[in-house]
Amino acid sequence: MIEFRNVSKQYSTDTYALHDVSFTVAKGELVFLAGPSGAGKSTLLKMIAAIERPSSGQVLINGTDISRIRPAAIPSLRRNLGLIFQQQRLLTDRSILANVMLPLLVAGASHKEAETRARAALEKVGLDERADAQPLSLSGGEQQRVSIARAIVNRPQLILADEPTANLDRASANRVLDALKAFNSVGVTCIISSHDEQMLDAAARVIHLNHGQLEGAA
Ligand code: ADP
Ligand code: ADP
């Protein structure tokens, strides 16, 4: 589903954020992307979402080289992606239900259909009983689970989560990971980055990045 072929990224001429990175991720896989801060994890995820482009090499998604994608084709690529970035914020002027309904309304769903599906997505992350709450009344971990519900409500094939457990205590972090794994278990491919080695799932595949390079075989 995803293939990196000798991908390098330089934001400036003297340093590589990623250097000659090659790996594949199959449909339905759960992959952790590990490495210290500055290793290149965000850069790698942004390339899959066509937020950043490689300086050299190829990024193939379902066989399409997105390093050459036309700007007009980016929205349809992103429709198949659930993006959970750490800095993403919920809209604080409306309920969590309204936050999760928003992507569906933008995509043209009726209010009734959006509400039904948003409630189902909130149920999947264990927050259906908080649907009418305001985001700021929730804990950090709960807010992150709302972000997951918002990211998956359009049924993407692929979820990219950049440090979704940063700044959470262990119990909250585990609930966030469990929510992501629940979607993986129904076939959604998931790539989850973390700088915290303790968050890595012993059973899952781990890709280790350090100074922009893969460590060991990936
Ligand atoms: P991580 O997510 O593992 O912390 P990043 O992908 O954010 O790593 O960063 C990798 C390297 O690229 C770091 O040295 C960082 O400073 C640099 N970098 C990231 N984004 C930019 C940018 N927009 N402009 C310049 N340098 C950047
Ligand atoms: P519904 O069919 O009413 O949407 P489901 O229980 O099948 O209810 O799913 C609830 C929500 O979970 C969906 O609206 C969707 O957001 C998410 N979801 C379920 N299955 C998938 C899947 N395979 N891929 C992505 N998202 C999914």
CSV table of C-alpha atoms and ligand atoms in Angstrom, one decimal:
chain,number,residue,atom,x,y,z
A,1,MET,CA,0.0,0.0,0.0
A,2,ILE,CA,2.9,2.3,0.9
A,3,GLU,CA,6.4,2.1,-0.6
A,4,PHE,CA,9.3,4.5,0.1
A,5,ARG,CA,12.1,4.0,-2.5
A,6,ASN,CA,15.4,5.7,-1.5
A,7,VAL,CA,13.6,8.7,-0.2
A,8,SER,CA,15.6,11.7,1.0
A,9,LYS,CA,14.4,15.0,2.3
A,10,GLN,CA,16.5,18.1,2.8
A,11,TYR,CA,14.8,21.3,4.1
A,12,SER,CA,18.1,23.1,3.7
A,13,THR,CA,21.2,22.1,1.7
A,14,ASP,CA,23.4,21.1,4.7
A,15,THR,CA,21.1,18.7,6.6
A,16,TYR,CA,19.0,15.7,5.8
A,17,ALA,CA,15.7,15.2,7.6
A,18,LEU,CA,15.5,11.8,5.9
A,19,HIS,CA,18.3,10.0,4.1
A,20,ASP,CA,17.9,7.2,1.7
A,21,VAL,CA,14.8,5.6,3.4
A,22,SER,CA,13.2,2.5,1.8
A,23,PHE,CA,10.5,0.4,3.3
A,24,THR,CA,7.0,-0.9,2.5
A,25,VAL,CA,3.8,-1.1,4.5
A,26,ALA,CA,1.2,-3.6,3.4
A,27,LYS,CA,-2.5,-3.0,3.5
A,28,GLY,CA,-3.9,-3.7,7.0
A,29,GLU,CA,-0.6,-3.5,8.8
A,30,LEU,CA,-0.1,-1.8,12.2
A,31,VAL,CA,3.4,-0.1,12.2
A,32,PHE,CA,5.0,1.9,14.9
A,33,LEU,CA,7.5,4.6,13.8
A,34,ALA,CA,10.0,5.1,16.6
A,35,GLY,CA,12.9,7.4,17.1
A,36,PRO,CA,14.0,10.4,19.2
A,37,SER,CA,12.8,13.9,18.6
A,38,GLY,CA,14.3,15.2,15.3
A,39,ALA,CA,14.7,11.7,13.8
A,40,GLY,CA,12.5,12.5,10.9
A,41,LYS,CA,9.2,10.9,12.0
A,42,SER,CA,6.9,13.8,11.2
A,43,THR,CA,8.7,14.4,7.9
A,44,LEU,CA,8.1,10.8,6.9
A,45,LEU,CA,4.4,11.0,7.8
A,46,LYS,CA,3.9,14.3,6.0
A,47,MET,CA,5.3,12.8,2.8
A,48,ILE,CA,2.7,10.1,2.9
A,49,ALA,CA,0.0,12.8,3.2
A,50,ALA,CA,1.7,14.9,0.4
A,51,ILE,CA,2.2,17.7,2.9
A,52,GLU,CA,6.0,17.6,2.1
A,53,ARG,CA,7.6,16.2,-1.0
A,54,PRO,CA,10.8,14.2,-1.2
A,55,SER,CA,14.0,15.9,-2.4
A,56,SER,CA,14.8,12.6,-4.1
A,57,GLY,CA,13.4,9.1,-4.3
A,58,GLN,CA,9.8,8.0,-4.7
A,59,VAL,CA,6.8,7.6,-2.4
A,60,LEU,CA,4.2,5.2,-3.8
A,61,ILE,CA,0.7,5.0,-2.4
A,62,ASN,CA,-1.3,2.2,-4.0
A,63,GLY,CA,1.1,2.3,-6.9
A,64,THR,CA,0.8,6.0,-7.5
A,65,ASP,CA,4.0,8.1,-7.1
A,66,ILE,CA,2.8,10.9,-4.9
A,67,SER,CA,6.1,12.7,-5.1
A,68,ARG,CA,4.9,13.8,-8.5
A,69,ILE,CA,1.2,14.2,-7.7
A,70,ARG,CA,-0.6,17.1,-9.3
A,71,PRO,CA,-2.0,19.6,-6.7
A,72,ALA,CA,-5.5,18.8,-8.1
A,73,ALA,CA,-5.1,15.2,-7.1
A,74,ILE,CA,-4.2,15.8,-3.5
A,75,PRO,CA,-7.7,16.2,-2.1
A,76,SER,CA,-8.7,12.7,-3.3
A,77,LEU,CA,-5.5,11.3,-1.8
A,78,ARG,CA,-6.3,12.9,1.6
A,79,ARG,CA,-9.9,11.7,1.6
A,80,ASN,CA,-8.4,8.2,2.1
A,81,LEU,CA,-6.3,9.3,5.0
A,82,GLY,CA,-7.1,9.8,8.6
A,83,LEU,CA,-4.5,12.3,9.9
A,84,ILE,CA,-4.0,12.7,13.6
A,85,PHE,CA,-1.3,15.3,14.3
A,86,GLN,CA,-0.3,16.4,17.7
A,87,GLN,CA,-0.9,20.0,17.1
A,88,GLN,CA,-4.3,19.5,15.7
A,89,ARG,CA,-7.0,21.2,17.8
A,90,LEU,CA,-10.6,20.5,18.2
A,91,LEU,CA,-13.0,23.5,17.7
A,92,THR,CA,-13.7,24.7,21.1
A,93,ASP,CA,-16.9,26.6,20.3
A,94,ARG,CA,-18.9,23.5,19.7
A,95,SER,CA,-19.6,20.0,21.1
A,96,ILE,CA,-17.4,17.0,20.5
A,97,LEU,CA,-20.3,15.5,18.4
A,98,ALA,CA,-20.3,18.6,16.2
A,99,ASN,CA,-16.5,18.3,15.8
A,100,VAL,CA,-16.7,14.8,14.6
A,101,MET,CA,-19.7,15.5,12.3
A,102,LEU,CA,-17.8,18.3,10.6
A,103,PRO,CA,-15.7,16.2,8.1
A,104,LEU,CA,-18.9,14.4,7.1
A,105,LEU,CA,-20.8,17.6,6.5
A,106,VAL,CA,-17.9,19.0,4.5
A,107,ALA,CA,-18.0,15.8,2.4
A,108,GLY,CA,-21.7,16.4,1.7
A,109,ALA,CA,-23.5,14.1,4.2
A,110,SER,CA,-26.9,15.1,5.5
A,111,HIS,CA,-27.1,16.3,9.0
A,112,LYS,CA,-28.9,13.2,10.1
A,113,GLU,CA,-26.4,10.8,8.5
A,114,ALA,CA,-23.5,12.8,9.8
A,115,GLU,CA,-24.9,12.7,13.3
A,116,THR,CA,-25.5,8.9,13.2
A,117,ARG,CA,-22.0,8.2,11.9
A,118,ALA,CA,-20.3,10.6,14.3
A,119,ARG,CA,-22.1,9.0,17.2
A,120,ALA,CA,-21.0,5.6,16.0
A,121,ALA,CA,-17.4,6.8,15.7
A,122,LEU,CA,-17.5,8.3,19.2
A,123,GLU,CA,-18.8,5.0,20.4
A,124,LYS,CA,-15.8,3.2,18.8
A,125,VAL,CA,-13.4,5.4,20.9
A,126,GLY,CA,-15.5,5.0,24.1
A,127,LEU,CA,-16.8,8.6,24.2
A,128,ASP,CA,-20.4,8.2,23.1
A,129,GLU,CA,-21.7,9.3,26.5
A,130,ARG,CA,-19.7,12.6,26.2
A,131,ALA,CA,-21.1,13.5,22.8
A,132,ASP,CA,-22.6,16.7,23.9
A,133,ALA,CA,-19.6,17.8,26.0
A,134,GLN,CA,-17.4,20.8,25.0
A,135,PRO,CA,-13.9,19.8,24.1
A,136,LEU,CA,-12.2,21.8,26.8
A,137,SER,CA,-14.1,19.9,29.5
A,138,LEU,CA,-12.4,16.7,28.4
A,139,SER,CA,-9.0,15.4,29.5
A,140,GLY,CA,-6.1,15.5,27.1
A,141,GLY,CA,-6.5,11.8,26.4
A,142,GLU,CA,-10.2,12.1,25.8
A,143,GLN,CA,-9.6,15.0,23.4
A,144,GLN,CA,-7.1,12.9,21.5
A,145,ARG,CA,-9.7,10.1,21.2
A,146,VAL,CA,-12.1,12.7,19.8
A,147,SER,CA,-9.4,13.6,17.2
A,148,ILE,CA,-9.2,9.9,16.3
A,149,ALA,CA,-13.0,9.7,15.9
A,150,ARG,CA,-12.9,12.8,13.7
A,151,ALA,CA,-10.0,11.4,11.6
A,152,ILE,CA,-11.8,8.0,11.0
A,153,VAL,CA,-15.4,9.1,10.6
A,154,ASN,CA,-14.9,9.2,6.8
A,155,ARG,CA,-13.7,5.6,6.8
A,156,PRO,CA,-10.2,6.2,5.5
A,157,GLN,CA,-8.1,3.2,4.4
A,158,LEU,CA,-5.0,4.6,6.2
A,159,ILE,CA,-4.5,6.3,9.5
A,160,LEU,CA,-1.4,8.4,10.2
A,161,ALA,CA,-0.9,9.3,13.8
A,162,ASP,CA,2.0,11.6,14.7
A,163,GLU,CA,2.9,11.3,18.4
A,164,PRO,CA,-0.8,10.7,19.4
A,165,THR,CA,0.3,9.7,23.0
A,166,ALA,CA,2.7,12.6,23.7
A,167,ASN,CA,1.9,14.4,26.9
A,168,LEU,CA,-0.5,11.7,28.1
A,169,ASP,CA,-0.2,9.6,31.2
A,170,ARG,CA,0.2,5.9,30.6
A,171,ALA,CA,-3.5,4.9,31.2
A,172,SER,CA,-4.7,7.6,28.8
A,173,ALA,CA,-2.0,6.7,26.2
A,174,ASN,CA,-3.1,3.1,26.3
A,175,ARG,CA,-6.7,4.0,25.7
A,176,VAL,CA,-5.6,6.1,22.7
A,177,LEU,CA,-3.5,3.2,21.3
A,178,ASP,CA,-6.4,0.8,21.9
A,179,ALA,CA,-8.7,3.1,19.9
A,180,LEU,CA,-6.2,3.1,17.0
A,181,LYS,CA,-5.8,-0.7,17.2
A,182,ALA,CA,-9.5,-1.2,17.1
A,183,PHE,CA,-9.6,0.4,13.7
A,184,ASN,CA,-6.6,-1.6,12.6
A,185,SER,CA,-8.4,-4.8,13.6
A,186,VAL,CA,-11.2,-4.0,11.1
A,187,GLY,CA,-8.6,-3.6,8.3
A,188,VAL,CA,-7.5,0.0,8.5
A,189,THR,CA,-3.7,0.4,7.9
A,190,CYS,CA,-2.1,2.4,10.8
A,191,ILE,CA,1.2,4.1,11.2
A,192,ILE,CA,1.8,5.5,14.7
A,193,SER,CA,4.9,7.5,15.6
A,194,SER,CA,6.3,7.8,19.1
A,195,HIS,CA,9.6,9.0,20.6
A,196,ASP,CA,8.7,7.0,23.7
A,197,GLU,CA,10.1,3.5,23.4
A,198,GLN,CA,7.8,2.4,26.2
A,199,MET,CA,4.8,3.1,24.1
A,200,LEU,CA,5.8,0.6,21.4
A,201,ASP,CA,3.7,-2.5,21.2
A,202,ALA,CA,5.9,-5.6,21.6
A,203,ALA,CA,3.6,-7.5,19.2
A,204,ALA,CA,3.7,-4.8,16.4
A,205,ARG,CA,6.1,-4.1,13.7
A,206,VAL,CA,8.5,-1.2,14.5
A,207,ILE,CA,10.4,1.0,12.1
A,208,HIS,CA,13.2,2.8,13.9
A,209,LEU,CA,14.4,6.1,12.6
A,210,ASN,CA,17.5,7.9,13.8
A,211,HIS,CA,19.1,11.0,12.2
A,212,GLY,CA,16.8,10.5,9.2
A,213,GLN,CA,17.9,6.9,8.6
A,214,LEU,CA,16.4,3.6,9.2
A,215,GLU,CA,18.0,1.5,11.8
A,216,GLY,CA,18.3,-2.2,11.0
A,217,ALA,CA,16.1,-3.8,8.4
A,218,ALA,CA,12.6,-2.5,8.2
B,1,ADP,P1,10.6,14.1,14.4
B,1,ADP,O1,9.2,14.0,14.0
B,1,ADP,O2,11.2,12.7,14.5
B,1,ADP,O3,10.8,14.9,15.7
B,1,ADP,P2,11.0,15.9,12.2
B,1,ADP,O4,10.6,15.2,11.0
B,1,ADP,O5,10.1,16.8,12.8
B,1,ADP,O6,11.4,14.8,13.3
B,1,ADP,O7,12.4,16.6,11.9
B,1,ADP,C1,13.5,16.0,11.3
B,1,ADP,C2,14.6,17.1,11.1
B,1,ADP,O8,14.1,18.0,10.1
B,1,ADP,C3,14.9,17.9,12.3
B,1,ADP,O9,16.3,18.2,12.3
B,1,ADP,C4,14.1,19.2,12.1
B,1,ADP,O10,14.7,20.3,12.7
B,1,ADP,C5,14.1,19.3,10.6
B,1,ADP,N1,12.8,20.0,10.1
B,1,ADP,C6,11.6,19.5,10.3
B,1,ADP,N2,10.7,20.3,9.6
B,1,ADP,C7,11.4,21.3,9.1
B,1,ADP,C8,11.1,22.5,8.3
B,1,ADP,N3,9.8,22.8,8.0
B,1,ADP,N4,12.1,23.3,8.0
B,1,ADP,C9,13.4,23.0,8.3
B,1,ADP,N5,13.8,21.9,9.0
B,1,ADP,C10,12.8,21.1,9.4
B,2,ADP,P1,-21.9,2.9,10.8
B,2,ADP,O1,-22.0,1.9,9.8
B,2,ADP,O2,-23.1,3.4,11.3
B,2,ADP,O3,-20.9,4.0,10.4
B,2,ADP,P2,-20.0,1.2,12.3
B,2,ADP,O4,-20.2,0.7,13.7
B,2,ADP,O5,-19.8,0.3,11.1
B,2,ADP,O6,-21.3,2.2,12.1
B,2,ADP,O7,-18.8,2.2,12.3
B,2,ADP,C1,-18.8,3.3,13.2
B,2,ADP,C2,-17.8,4.3,12.7
B,2,ADP,O8,-16.5,3.7,12.9
B,2,ADP,C3,-17.9,4.6,11.3
B,2,ADP,O9,-18.8,5.7,11.1
B,2,ADP,C4,-16.6,5.0,10.9
B,2,ADP,O10,-16.3,6.3,11.3
B,2,ADP,C5,-15.7,4.1,11.7
B,2,ADP,N1,-15.4,2.9,11.0
B,2,ADP,C6,-15.9,1.7,11.1
B,2,ADP,N2,-15.3,0.8,10.3
B,2,ADP,C7,-14.4,1.4,9.7
B,2,ADP,C8,-13.4,1.1,8.7
B,2,ADP,N3,-13.3,-0.2,8.2
B,2,ADP,N4,-12.6,2.0,8.2
B,2,ADP,C9,-12.7,3.2,8.7
B,2,ADP,N5,-13.5,3.6,9.7
B,2,ADP,C10,-14.4,2.8,10.1
